The first five atom37 places (N, CA, C, CB, O) and aatype in JSON, in Angstrom:
{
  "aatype": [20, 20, 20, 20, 20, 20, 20, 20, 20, 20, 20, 20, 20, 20, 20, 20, 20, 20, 20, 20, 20, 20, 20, 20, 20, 20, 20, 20, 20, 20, 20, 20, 20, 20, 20, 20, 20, 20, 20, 20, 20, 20, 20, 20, 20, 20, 20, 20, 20, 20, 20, 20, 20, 20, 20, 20, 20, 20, 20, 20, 20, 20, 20, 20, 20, 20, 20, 20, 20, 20, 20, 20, 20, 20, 20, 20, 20, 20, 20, 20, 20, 20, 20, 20, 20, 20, 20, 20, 20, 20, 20, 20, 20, 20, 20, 20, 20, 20, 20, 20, 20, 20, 20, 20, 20, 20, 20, 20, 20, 20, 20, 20],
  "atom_mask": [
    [1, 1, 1, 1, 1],
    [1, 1, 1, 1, 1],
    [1, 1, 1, 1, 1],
    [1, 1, 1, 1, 1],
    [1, 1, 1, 1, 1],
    [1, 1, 1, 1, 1],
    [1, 1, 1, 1, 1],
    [1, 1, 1, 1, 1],
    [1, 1, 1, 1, 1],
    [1, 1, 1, 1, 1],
    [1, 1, 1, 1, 1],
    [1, 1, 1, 1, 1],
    [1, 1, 1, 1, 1],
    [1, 1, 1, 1, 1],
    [1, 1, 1, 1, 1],
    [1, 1, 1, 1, 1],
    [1, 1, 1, 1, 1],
    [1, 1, 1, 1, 1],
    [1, 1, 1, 1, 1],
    [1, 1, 1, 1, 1],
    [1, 1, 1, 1, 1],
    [1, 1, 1, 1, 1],
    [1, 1, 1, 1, 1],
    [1, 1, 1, 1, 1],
    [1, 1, 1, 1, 1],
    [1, 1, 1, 1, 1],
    [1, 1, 1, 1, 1],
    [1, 1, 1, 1, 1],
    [1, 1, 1, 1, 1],
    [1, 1, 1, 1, 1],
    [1, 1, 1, 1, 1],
    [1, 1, 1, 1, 1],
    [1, 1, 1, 1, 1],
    [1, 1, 1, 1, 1],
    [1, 1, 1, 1, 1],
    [1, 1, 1, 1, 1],
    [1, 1, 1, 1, 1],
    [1, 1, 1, 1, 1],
    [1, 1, 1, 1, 1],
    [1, 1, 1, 1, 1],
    [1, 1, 1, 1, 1],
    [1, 1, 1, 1, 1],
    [1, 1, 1, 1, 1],
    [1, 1, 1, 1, 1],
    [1, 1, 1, 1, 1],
    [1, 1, 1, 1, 1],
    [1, 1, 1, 1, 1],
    [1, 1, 1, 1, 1],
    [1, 1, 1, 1, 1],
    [1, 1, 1, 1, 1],
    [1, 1, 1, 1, 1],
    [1, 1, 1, 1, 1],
    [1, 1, 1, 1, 1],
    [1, 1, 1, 1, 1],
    [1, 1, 1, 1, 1],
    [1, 1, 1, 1, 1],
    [1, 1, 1, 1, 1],
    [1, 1, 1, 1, 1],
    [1, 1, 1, 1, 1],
    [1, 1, 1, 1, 1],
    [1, 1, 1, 1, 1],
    [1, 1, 1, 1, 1],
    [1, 1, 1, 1, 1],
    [1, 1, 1, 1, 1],
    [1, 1, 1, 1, 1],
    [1, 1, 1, 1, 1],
    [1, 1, 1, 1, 1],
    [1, 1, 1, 1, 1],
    [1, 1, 1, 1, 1],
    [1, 1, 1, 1, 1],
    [1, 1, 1, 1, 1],
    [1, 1, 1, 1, 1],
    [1, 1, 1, 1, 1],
    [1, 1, 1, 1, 1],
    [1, 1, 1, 1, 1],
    [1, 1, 1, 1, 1],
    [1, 1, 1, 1, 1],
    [1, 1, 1, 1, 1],
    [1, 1, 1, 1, 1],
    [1, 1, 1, 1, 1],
    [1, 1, 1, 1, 1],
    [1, 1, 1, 1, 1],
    [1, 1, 1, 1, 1],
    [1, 1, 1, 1, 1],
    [1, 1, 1, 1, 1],
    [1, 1, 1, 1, 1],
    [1, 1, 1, 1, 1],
    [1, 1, 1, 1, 1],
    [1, 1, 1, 1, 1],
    [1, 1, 1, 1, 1],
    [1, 1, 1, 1, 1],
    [1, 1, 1, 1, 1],
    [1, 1, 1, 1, 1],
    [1, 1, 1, 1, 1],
    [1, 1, 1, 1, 1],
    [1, 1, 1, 1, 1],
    [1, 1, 1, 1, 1],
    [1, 1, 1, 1, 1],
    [1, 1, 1, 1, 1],
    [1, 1, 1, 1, 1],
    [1, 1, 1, 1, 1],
    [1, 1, 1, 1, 1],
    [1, 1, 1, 1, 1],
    [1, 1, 1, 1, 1],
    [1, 1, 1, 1, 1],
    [1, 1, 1, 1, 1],
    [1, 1, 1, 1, 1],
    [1, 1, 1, 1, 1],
    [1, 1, 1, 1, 1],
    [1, 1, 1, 1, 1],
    [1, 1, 1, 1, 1],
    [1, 1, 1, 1, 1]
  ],
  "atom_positions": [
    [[-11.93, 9.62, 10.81], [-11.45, 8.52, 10.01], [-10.17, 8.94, 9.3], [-12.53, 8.07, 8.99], [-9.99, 10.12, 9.03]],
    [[-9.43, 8.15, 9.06], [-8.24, 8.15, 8.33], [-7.99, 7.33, 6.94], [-7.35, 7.73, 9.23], [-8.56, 6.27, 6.7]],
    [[-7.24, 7.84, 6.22], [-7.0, 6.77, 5.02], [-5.9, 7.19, 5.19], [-7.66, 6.72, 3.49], [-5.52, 8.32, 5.5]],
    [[-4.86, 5.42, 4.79], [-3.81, 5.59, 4.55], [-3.16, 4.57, 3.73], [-3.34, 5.83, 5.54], [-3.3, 3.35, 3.82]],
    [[-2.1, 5.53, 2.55], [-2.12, 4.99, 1.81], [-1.14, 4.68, 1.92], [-2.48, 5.27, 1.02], [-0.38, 5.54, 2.37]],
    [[-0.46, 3.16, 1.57], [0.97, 2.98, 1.13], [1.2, 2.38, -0.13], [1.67, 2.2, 2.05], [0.28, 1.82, -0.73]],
    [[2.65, 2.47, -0.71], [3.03, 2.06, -1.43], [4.51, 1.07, -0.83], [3.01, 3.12, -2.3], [5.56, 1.46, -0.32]],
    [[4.05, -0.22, -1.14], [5.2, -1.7, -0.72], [5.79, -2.24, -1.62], [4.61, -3.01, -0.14], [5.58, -1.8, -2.75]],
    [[6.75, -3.39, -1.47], [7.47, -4.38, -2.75], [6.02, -5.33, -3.24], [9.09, -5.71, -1.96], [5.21, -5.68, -2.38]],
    [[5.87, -5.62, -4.41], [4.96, -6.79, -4.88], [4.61, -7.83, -3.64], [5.77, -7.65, -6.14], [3.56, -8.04, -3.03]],
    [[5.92, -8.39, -3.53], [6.26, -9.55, -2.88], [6.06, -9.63, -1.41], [7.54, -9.81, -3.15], [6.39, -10.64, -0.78]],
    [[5.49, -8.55, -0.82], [5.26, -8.11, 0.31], [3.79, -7.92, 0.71], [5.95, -7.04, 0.39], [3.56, -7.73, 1.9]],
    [[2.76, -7.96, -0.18], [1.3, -8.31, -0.13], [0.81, -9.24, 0.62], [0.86, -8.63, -1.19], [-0.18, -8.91, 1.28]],
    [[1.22, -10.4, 0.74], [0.06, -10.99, 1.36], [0.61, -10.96, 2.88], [-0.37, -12.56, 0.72], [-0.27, -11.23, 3.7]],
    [[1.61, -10.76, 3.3], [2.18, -10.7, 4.19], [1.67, -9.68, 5.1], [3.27, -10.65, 3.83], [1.44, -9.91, 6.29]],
    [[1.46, -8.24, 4.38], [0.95, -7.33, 4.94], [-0.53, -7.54, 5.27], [1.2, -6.32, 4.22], [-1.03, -7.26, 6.36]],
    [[-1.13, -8.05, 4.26], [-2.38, -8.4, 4.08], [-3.01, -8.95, 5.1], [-2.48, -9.12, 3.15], [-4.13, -8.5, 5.34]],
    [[-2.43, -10.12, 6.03], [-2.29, -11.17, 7.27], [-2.14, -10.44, 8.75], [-0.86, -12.15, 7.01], [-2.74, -10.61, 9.81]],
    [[-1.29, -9.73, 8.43], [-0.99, -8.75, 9.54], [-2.14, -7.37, 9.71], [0.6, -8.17, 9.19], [-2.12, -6.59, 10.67]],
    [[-3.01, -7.3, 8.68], [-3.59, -5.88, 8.93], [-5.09, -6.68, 8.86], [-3.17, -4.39, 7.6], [-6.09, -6.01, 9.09]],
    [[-5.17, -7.63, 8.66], [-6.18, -9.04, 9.32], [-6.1, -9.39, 10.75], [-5.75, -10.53, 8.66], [-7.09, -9.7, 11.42]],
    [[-5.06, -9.33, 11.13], [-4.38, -9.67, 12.61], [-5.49, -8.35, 13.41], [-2.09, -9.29, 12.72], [-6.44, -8.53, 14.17]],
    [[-5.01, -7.28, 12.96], [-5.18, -5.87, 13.76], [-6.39, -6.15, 13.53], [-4.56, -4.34, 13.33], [-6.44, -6.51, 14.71]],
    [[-7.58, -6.37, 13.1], [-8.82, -5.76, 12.58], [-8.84, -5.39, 11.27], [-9.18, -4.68, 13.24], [-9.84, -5.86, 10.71]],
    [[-8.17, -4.77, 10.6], [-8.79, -3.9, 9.31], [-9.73, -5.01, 9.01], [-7.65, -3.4, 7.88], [-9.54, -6.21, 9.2]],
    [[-10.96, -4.31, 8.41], [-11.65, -5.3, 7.65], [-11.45, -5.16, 6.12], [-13.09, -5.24, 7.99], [-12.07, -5.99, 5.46]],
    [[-10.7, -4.26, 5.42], [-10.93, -3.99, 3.63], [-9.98, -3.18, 3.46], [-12.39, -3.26, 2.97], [-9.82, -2.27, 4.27]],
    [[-9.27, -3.31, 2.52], [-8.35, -2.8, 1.77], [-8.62, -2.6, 0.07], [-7.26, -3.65, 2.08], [-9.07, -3.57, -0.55]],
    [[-8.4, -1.65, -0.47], [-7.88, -1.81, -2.0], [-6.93, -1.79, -2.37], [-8.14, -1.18, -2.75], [-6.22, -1.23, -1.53]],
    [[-6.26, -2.14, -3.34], [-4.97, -2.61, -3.88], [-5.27, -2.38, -5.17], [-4.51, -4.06, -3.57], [-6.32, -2.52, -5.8]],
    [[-3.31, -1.72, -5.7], [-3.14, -1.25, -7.05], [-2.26, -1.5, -7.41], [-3.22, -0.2, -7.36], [-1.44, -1.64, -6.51]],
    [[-1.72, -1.74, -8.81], [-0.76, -2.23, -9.42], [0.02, -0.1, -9.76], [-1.49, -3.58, -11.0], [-0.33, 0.98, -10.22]],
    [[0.9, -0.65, -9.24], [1.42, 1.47, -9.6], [3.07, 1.43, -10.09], [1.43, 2.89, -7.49], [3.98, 0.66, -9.75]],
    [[3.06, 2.1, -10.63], [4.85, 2.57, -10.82], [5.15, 3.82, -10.49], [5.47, 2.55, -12.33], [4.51, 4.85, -10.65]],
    [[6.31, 3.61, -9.95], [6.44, 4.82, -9.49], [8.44, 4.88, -9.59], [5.52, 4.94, -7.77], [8.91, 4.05, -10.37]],
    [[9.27, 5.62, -9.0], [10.56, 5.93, -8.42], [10.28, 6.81, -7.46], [11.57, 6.46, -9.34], [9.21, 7.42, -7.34]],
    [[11.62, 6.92, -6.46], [11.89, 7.62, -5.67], [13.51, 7.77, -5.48], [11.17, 7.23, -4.68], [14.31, 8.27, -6.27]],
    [[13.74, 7.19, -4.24], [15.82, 7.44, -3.93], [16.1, 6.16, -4.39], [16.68, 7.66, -1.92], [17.29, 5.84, -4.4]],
    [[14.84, 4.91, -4.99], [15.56, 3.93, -5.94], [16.02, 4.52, -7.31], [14.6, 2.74, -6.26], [17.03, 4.18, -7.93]],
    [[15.37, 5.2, -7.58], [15.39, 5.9, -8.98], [15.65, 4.72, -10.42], [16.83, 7.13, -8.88], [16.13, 4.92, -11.54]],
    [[15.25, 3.85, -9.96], [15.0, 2.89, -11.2], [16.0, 1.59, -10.89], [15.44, 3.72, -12.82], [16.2, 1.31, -9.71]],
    [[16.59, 0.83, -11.9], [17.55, -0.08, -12.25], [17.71, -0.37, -13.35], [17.5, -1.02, -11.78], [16.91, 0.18, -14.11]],
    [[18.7, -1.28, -13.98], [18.77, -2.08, -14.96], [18.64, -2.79, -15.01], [19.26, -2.22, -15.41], [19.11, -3.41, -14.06]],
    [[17.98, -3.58, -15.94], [17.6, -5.14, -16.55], [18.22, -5.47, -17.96], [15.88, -5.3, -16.77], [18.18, -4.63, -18.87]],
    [[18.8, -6.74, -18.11], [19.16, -7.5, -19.55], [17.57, -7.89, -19.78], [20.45, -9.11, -19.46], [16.59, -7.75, -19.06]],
    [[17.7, -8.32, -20.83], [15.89, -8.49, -21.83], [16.45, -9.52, -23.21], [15.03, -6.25, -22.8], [17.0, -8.76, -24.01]],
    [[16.48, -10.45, -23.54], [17.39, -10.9, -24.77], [18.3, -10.63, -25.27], [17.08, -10.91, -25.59], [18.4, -10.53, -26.49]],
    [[19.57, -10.34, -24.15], [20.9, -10.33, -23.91], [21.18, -8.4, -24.45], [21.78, -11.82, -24.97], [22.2, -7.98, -25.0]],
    [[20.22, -7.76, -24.17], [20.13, -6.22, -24.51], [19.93, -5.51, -22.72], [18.43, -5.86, -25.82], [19.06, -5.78, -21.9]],
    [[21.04, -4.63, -22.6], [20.68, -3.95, -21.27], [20.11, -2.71, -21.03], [21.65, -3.86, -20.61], [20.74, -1.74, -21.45]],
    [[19.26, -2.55, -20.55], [18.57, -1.41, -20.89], [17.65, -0.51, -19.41], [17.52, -2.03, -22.14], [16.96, -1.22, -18.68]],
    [[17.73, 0.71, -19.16], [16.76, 0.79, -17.73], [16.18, 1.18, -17.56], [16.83, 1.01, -16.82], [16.03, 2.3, -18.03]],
    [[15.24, 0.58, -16.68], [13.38, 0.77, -16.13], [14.04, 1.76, -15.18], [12.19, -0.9, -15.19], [14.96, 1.65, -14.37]],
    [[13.22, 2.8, -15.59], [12.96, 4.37, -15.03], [12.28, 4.01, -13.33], [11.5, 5.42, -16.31], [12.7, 4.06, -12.17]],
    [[11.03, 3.66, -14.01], [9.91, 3.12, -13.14], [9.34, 1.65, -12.37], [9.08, 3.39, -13.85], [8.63, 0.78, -12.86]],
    [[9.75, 1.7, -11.41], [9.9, 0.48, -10.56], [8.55, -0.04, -10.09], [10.81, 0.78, -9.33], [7.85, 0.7, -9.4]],
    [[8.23, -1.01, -10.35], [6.55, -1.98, -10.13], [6.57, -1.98, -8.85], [6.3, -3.77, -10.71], [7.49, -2.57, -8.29]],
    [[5.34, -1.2, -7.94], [4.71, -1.33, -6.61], [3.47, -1.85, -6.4], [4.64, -0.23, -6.06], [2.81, -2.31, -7.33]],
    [[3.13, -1.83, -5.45], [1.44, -2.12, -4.78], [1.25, -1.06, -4.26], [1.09, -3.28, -3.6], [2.01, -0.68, -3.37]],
    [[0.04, -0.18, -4.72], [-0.36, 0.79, -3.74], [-1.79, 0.12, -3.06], [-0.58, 2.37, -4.53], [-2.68, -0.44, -3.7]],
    [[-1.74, 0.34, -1.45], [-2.71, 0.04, -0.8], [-3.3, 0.93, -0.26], [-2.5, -0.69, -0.11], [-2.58, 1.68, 0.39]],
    [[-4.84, 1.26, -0.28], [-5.35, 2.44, 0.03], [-6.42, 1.78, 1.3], [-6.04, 3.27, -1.42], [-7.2, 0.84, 1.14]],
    [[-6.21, 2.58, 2.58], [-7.36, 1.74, 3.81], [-8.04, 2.95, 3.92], [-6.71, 1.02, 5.6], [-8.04, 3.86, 3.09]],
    [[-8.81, 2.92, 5.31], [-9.32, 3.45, 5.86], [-10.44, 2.66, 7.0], [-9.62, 4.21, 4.97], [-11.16, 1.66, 7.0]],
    [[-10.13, 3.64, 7.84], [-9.72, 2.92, 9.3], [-10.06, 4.13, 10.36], [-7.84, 2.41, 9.4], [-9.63, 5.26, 10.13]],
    [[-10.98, 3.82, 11.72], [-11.3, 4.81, 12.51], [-9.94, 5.73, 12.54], [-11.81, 4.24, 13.89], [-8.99, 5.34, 11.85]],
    [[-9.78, 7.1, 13.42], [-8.85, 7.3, 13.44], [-8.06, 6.76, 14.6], [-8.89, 8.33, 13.2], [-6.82, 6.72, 14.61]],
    [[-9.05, 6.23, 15.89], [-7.85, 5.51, 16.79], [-7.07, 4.45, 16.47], [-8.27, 5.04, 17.89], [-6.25, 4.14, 17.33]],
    [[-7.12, 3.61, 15.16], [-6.52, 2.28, 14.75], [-5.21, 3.04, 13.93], [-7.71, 1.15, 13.68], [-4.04, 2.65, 13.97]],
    [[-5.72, 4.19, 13.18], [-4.23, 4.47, 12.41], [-3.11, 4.41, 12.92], [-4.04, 5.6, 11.94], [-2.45, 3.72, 12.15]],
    [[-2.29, 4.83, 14.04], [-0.93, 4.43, 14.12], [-0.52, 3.25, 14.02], [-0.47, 4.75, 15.06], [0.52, 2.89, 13.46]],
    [[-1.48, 2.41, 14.69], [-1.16, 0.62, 14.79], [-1.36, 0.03, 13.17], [-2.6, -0.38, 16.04], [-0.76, -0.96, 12.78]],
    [[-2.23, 0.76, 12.39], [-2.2, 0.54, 10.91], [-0.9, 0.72, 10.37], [-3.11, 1.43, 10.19], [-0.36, -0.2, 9.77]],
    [[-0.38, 1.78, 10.53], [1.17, 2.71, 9.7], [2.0, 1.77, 10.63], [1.55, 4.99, 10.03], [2.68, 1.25, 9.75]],
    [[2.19, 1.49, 11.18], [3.28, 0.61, 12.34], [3.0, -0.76, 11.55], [2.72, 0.54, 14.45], [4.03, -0.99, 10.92]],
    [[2.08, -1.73, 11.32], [1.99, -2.52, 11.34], [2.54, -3.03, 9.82], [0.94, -2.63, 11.91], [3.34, -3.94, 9.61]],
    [[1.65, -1.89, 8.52], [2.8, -2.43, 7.14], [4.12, -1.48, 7.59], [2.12, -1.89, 5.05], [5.11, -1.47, 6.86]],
    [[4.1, -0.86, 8.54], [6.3, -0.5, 8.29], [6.38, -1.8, 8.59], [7.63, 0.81, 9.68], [6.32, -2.44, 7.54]],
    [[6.54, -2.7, 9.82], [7.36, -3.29, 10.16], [6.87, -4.84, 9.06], [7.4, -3.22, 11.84], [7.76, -5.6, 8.67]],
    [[6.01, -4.98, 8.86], [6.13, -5.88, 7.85], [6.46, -5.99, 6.43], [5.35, -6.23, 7.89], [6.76, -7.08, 5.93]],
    [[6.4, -4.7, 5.66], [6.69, -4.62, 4.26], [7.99, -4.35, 4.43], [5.92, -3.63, 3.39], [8.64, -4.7, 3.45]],
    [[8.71, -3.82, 5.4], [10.02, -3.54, 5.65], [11.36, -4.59, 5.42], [9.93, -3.16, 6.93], [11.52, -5.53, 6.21]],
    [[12.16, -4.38, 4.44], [13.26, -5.68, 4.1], [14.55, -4.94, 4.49], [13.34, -6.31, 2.25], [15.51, -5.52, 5.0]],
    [[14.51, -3.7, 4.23], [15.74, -2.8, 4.99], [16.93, -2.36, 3.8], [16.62, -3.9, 6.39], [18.08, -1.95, 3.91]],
    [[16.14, -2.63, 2.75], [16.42, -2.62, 1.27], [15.96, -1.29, 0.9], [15.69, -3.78, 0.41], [14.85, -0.93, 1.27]],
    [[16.69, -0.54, 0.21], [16.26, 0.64, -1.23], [15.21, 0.28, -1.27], [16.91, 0.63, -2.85], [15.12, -0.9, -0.91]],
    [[13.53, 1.11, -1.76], [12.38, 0.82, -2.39], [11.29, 0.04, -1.34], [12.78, -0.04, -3.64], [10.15, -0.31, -1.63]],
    [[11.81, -0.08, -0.33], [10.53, -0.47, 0.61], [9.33, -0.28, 0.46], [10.51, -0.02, 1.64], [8.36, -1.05, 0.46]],
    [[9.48, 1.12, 0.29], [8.06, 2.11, 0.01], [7.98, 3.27, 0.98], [6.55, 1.23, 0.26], [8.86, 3.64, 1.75]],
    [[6.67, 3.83, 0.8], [6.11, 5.05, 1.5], [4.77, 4.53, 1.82], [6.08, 6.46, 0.6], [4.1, 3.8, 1.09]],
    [[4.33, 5.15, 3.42], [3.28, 5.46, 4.06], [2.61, 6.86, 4.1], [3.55, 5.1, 5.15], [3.16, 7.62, 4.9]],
    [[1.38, 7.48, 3.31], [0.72, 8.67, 3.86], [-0.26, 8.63, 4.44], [0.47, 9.46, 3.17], [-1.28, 8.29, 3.86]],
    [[-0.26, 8.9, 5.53], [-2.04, 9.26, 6.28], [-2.74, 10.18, 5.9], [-2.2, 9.67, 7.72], [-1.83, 10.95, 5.62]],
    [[-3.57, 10.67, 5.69], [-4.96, 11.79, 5.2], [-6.12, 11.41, 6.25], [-5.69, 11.45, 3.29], [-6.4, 10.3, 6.71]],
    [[-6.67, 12.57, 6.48], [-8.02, 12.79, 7.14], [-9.11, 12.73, 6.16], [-8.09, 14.14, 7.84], [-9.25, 13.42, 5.16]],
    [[-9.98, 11.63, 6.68], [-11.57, 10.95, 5.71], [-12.39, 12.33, 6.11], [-12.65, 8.99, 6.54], [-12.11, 12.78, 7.23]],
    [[-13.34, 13.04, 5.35], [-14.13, 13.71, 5.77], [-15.48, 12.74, 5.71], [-14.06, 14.98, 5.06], [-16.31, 12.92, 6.6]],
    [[-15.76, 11.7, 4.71], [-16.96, 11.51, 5.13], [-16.59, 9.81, 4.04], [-18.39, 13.0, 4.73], [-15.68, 9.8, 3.21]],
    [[-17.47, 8.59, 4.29], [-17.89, 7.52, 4.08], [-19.02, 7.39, 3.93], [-17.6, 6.88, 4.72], [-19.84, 7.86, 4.72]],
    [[-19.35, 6.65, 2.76], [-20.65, 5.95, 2.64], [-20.56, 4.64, 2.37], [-21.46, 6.47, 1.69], [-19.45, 4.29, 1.98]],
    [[-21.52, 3.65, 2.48], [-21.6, 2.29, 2.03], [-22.43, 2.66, 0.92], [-22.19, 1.16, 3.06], [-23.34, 3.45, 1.15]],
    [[-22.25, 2.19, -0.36], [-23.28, 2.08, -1.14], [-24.86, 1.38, -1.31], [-22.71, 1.78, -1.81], [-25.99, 1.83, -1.47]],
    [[-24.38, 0.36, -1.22], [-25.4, -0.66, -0.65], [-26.4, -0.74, 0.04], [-25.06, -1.27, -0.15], [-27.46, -1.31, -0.21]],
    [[-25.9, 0.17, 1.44], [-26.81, 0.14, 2.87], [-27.47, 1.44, 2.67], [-25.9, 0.07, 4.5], [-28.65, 1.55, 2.34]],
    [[-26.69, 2.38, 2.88], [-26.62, 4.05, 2.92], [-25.93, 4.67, 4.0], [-27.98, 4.7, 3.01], [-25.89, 5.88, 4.21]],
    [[-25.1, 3.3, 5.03], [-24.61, 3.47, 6.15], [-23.57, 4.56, 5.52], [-24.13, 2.12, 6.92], [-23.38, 4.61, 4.31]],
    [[-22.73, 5.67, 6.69], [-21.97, 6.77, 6.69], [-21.33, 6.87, 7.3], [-22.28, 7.61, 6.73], [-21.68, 6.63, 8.45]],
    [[-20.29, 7.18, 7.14], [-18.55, 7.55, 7.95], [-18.47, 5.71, 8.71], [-18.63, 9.5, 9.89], [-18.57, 4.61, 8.15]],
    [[-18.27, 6.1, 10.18], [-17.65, 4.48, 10.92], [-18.65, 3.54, 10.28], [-17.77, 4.27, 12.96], [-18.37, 2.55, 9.61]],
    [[-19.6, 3.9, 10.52], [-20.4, 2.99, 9.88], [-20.5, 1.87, 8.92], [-20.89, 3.48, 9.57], [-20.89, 0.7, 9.0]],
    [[-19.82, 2.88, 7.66], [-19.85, 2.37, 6.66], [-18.5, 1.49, 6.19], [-20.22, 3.35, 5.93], [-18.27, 0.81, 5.19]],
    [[-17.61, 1.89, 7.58], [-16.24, 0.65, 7.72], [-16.53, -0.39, 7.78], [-15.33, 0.58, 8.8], [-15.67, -1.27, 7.88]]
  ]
}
């Protein structure tokens, strides 16, 4: 199993969301995160005062997904969260060692 996490624009959620519906995923979590990178922030006016956000508002999405679906997972939010803009985001994959369902007691695929 794989988890993989990305971080996208706000405005790029449900979009991704539709598309990783398309593929199969069945479940995702989603997070409100701040972060920078090679955006390294911007400026904003605020009641005619200019001032700059360090830290730029993302979605982090965390899956997990057999491991034969992951590339078509990482392929599928690049090309859709993708605007070709500064701040797109980042994709990491990690190896799941183990899953449970709470509920059932189902484990690892299972519990996808």
């Amino acid at each position: 199993m794989k988890m993989i996490i990305a971080a996208i624009k706000p405005f790029k959620l449900e979009d991704v969301r539709e598309a990783l519906t398309g593929i199969g995923v069945s479940g995702l979590m989603v997070s409100e995160v701040k972060g920078f990178g090679a955006q390294a922030g911007h400026t904003e006016i605020y009641r005619g005062a200019e001032y700059e956000v360090n830290f730029v508002p993302k979605l982090k999405l965390e899956i997990v997904v057999p491991a034969s679906l992951a590339d078509q997972v990482v392929e599928t939010i690049a090309s859709t969260a993708r605007t070709g803009k500064i701040g797109d985001g980042k994709i990491f994959v990690l190896d799941v060692a183990q899953a449970m369902r709470v509920r059932t007691g189902e484990t690892n695929q299972d519990a996808l």
